[in-house]
XYZ file of C-alpha atoms in Angstrom:
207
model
C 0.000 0.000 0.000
C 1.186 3.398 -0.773
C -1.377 5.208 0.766
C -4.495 5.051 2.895
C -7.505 7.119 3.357
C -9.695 7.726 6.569
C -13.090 7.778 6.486
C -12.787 11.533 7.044
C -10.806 11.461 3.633
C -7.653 11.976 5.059
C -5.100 11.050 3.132
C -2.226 9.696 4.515
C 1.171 8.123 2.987
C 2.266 4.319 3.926
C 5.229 3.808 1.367
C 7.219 5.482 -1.613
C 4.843 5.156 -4.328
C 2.271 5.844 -6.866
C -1.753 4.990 -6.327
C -5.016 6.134 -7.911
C -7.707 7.374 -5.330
C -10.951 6.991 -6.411
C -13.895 8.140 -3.932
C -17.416 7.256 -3.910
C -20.563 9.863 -2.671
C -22.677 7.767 -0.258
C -25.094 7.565 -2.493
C -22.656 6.051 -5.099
C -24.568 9.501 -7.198
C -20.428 10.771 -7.481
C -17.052 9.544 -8.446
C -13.875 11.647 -8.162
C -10.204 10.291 -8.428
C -6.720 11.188 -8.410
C -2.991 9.846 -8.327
C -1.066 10.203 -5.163
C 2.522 9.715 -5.196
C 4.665 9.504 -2.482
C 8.662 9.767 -2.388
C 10.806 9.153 0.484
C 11.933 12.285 2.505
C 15.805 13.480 1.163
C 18.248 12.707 4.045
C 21.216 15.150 3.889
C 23.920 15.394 5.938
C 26.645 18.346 7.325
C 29.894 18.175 5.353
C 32.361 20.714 7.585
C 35.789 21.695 6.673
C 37.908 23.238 9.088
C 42.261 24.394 9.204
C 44.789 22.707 11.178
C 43.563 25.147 14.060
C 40.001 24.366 14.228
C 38.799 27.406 12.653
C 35.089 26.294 10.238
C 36.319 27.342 6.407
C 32.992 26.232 5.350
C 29.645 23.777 6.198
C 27.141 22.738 3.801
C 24.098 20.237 3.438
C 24.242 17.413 1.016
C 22.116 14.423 0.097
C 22.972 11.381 1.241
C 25.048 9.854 -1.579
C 26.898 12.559 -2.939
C 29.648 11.866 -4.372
C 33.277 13.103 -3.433
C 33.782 15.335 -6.339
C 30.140 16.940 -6.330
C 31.598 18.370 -2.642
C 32.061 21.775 -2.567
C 35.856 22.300 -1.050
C 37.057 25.860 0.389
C 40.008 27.943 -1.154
C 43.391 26.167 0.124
C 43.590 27.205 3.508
C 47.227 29.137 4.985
C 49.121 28.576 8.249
C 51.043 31.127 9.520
C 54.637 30.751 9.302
C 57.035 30.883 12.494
C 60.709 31.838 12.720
C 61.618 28.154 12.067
C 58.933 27.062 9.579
C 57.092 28.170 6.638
C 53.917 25.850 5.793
C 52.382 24.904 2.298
C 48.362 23.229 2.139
C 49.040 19.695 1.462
C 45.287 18.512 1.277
C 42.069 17.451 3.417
C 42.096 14.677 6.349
C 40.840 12.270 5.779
C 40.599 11.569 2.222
C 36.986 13.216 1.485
C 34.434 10.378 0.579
C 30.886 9.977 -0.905
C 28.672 11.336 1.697
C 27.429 8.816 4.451
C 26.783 10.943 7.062
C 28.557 14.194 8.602
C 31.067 14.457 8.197
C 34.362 16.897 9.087
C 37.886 17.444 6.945
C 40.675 19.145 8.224
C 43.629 20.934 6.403
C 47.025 18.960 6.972
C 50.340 21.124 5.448
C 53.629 20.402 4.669
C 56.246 22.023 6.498
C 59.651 23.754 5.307
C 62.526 24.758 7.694
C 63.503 28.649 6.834
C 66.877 29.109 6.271
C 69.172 32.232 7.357
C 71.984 34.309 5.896
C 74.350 34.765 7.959
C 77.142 37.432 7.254
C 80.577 37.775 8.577
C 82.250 41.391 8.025
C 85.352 43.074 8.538
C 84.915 45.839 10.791
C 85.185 48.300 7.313
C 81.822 46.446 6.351
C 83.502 44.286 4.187
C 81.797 41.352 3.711
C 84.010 38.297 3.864
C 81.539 35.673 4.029
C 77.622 35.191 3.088
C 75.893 31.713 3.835
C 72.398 29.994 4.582
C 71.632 28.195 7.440
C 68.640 26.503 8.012
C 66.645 27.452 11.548
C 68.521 26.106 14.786
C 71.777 25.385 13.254
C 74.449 25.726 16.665
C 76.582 28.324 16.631
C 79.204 25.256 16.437
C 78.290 24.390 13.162
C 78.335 27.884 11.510
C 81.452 28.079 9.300
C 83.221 30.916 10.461
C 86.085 33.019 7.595
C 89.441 32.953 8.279
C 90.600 35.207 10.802
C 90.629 38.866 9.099
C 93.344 41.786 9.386
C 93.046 45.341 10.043
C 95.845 48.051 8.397
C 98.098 48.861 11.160
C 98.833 52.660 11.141
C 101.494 54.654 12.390
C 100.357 54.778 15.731
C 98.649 51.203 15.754
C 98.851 47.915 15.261
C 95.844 45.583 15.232
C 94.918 42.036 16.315
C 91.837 40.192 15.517
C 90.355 39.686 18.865
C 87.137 37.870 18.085
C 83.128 38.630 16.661
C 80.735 40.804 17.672
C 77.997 39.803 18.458
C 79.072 36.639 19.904
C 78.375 34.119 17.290
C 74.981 32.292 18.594
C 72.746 29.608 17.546
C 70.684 30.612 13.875
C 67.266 31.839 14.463
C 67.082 34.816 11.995
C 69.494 36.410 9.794
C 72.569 37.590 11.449
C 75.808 40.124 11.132
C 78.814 39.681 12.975
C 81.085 42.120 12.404
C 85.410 41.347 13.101
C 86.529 43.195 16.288
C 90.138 44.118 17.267
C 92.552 44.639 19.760
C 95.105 47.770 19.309
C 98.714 48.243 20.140
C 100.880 51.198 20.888
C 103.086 51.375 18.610
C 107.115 51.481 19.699
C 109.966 53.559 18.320
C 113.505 53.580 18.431
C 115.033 56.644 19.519
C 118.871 57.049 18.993
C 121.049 59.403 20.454
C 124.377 59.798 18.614
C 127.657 61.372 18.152
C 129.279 60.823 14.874
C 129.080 57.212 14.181
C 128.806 56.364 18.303
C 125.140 55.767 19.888
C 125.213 57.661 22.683
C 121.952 55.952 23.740
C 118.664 54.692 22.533
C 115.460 53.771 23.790
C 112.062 52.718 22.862
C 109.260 55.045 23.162
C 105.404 54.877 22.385
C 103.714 56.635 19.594
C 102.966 60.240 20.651
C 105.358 60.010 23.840
């Protein structure tokens, strides 16, 4: 039966169907009929997708049975990137699927250590040496230019005492810059008479 009527003529549905109706006056003076059809009510189902963070991108209604490509998906979703990684959208988790029921996909990314120059300069802002490090390299590791030199001038000499900053772990770009230690420079004084040296000593620059 697809249908059944009350003796009120209510119609009311039984099953997904077609019937003809036909109706009778009491005095059987009157006929009337017509087709009822009945279909079965469309299920549908919450389809959510959501980023790595739990934030909704979107949620829509579908009928049950939908098939994976007839789903709607959001623009590619971003993550923001941190000192040590940049991220790029990789795709949905899980797998998106015909639709059974609600369900919920989240964004997964793939993730990229950043890498850093660091510079070493003479303390003229020469550069010496320029190279990439990726994120958390130790200061250990970081290849480090052969000790520079500074001019020595008439009233200095110069030694390379070490970097400034103090070479450190990589977590950005960085600049260290040569530093030096200077030195009075010493002169010979001579006293003399003729070809004799009467006396000589050594003296600082500017004495």
């Amino acid at each position: 039966n697809v249908a059944r009527v009350s003796s009120t003529g209510v119609v009311t549905a039984v099953a997904e169907g077609s019937a003809n109706i036909t109706v009778t006056t009491e005095d059987g003076s009157k006929t009337a009929s017509c087709t009822v059809t009945v279909k079965a009510p469309v299920v549908q189902y919450t389809i959510t997708f959501k980023n790595e963070d739990g934030t909704v991108l979107s949620a829509a209604k579908y009928d049950v049975g939908t098939t994976a490509d007839k789903i709607t998906k959001p623009s590619n979703p971003t993550k923001t990137a941190t000192a040590e990684y940049t991220y790029t959208f990789a795709g949905w988790s899980p797998t998106i699927a015909n639709v059974t029921g609600d369900a919920t996909y989240t964004a997964t990314f793939n993730t990229t250590k950043n890498k850093y120059t660091v510079t070493f300069k003479n303390e003229n802002g020469t550069v010496i040496s320029e190279t990439q490090y990726e994120y958390g390299t130790t200061a250990a590791n970081i290849a480090k230019p052969s000790n520079p030199t500074k001019t020595a001038t008439a009233e200095y000499t110069y030694t390379f005492a070490g970097w400034t900053p103090t070479v450190a772990n990589v977590t950005g770009d960085a600049t260290y810059t040569a530093t030096y230690t200077s030195t009075t420079r010493k002169y010979t004084v001579k006293f003399v008479n003729g070809d004799n040296v009467i006396r000589q000593a050594q003296y600082n620059y500017g004495t």
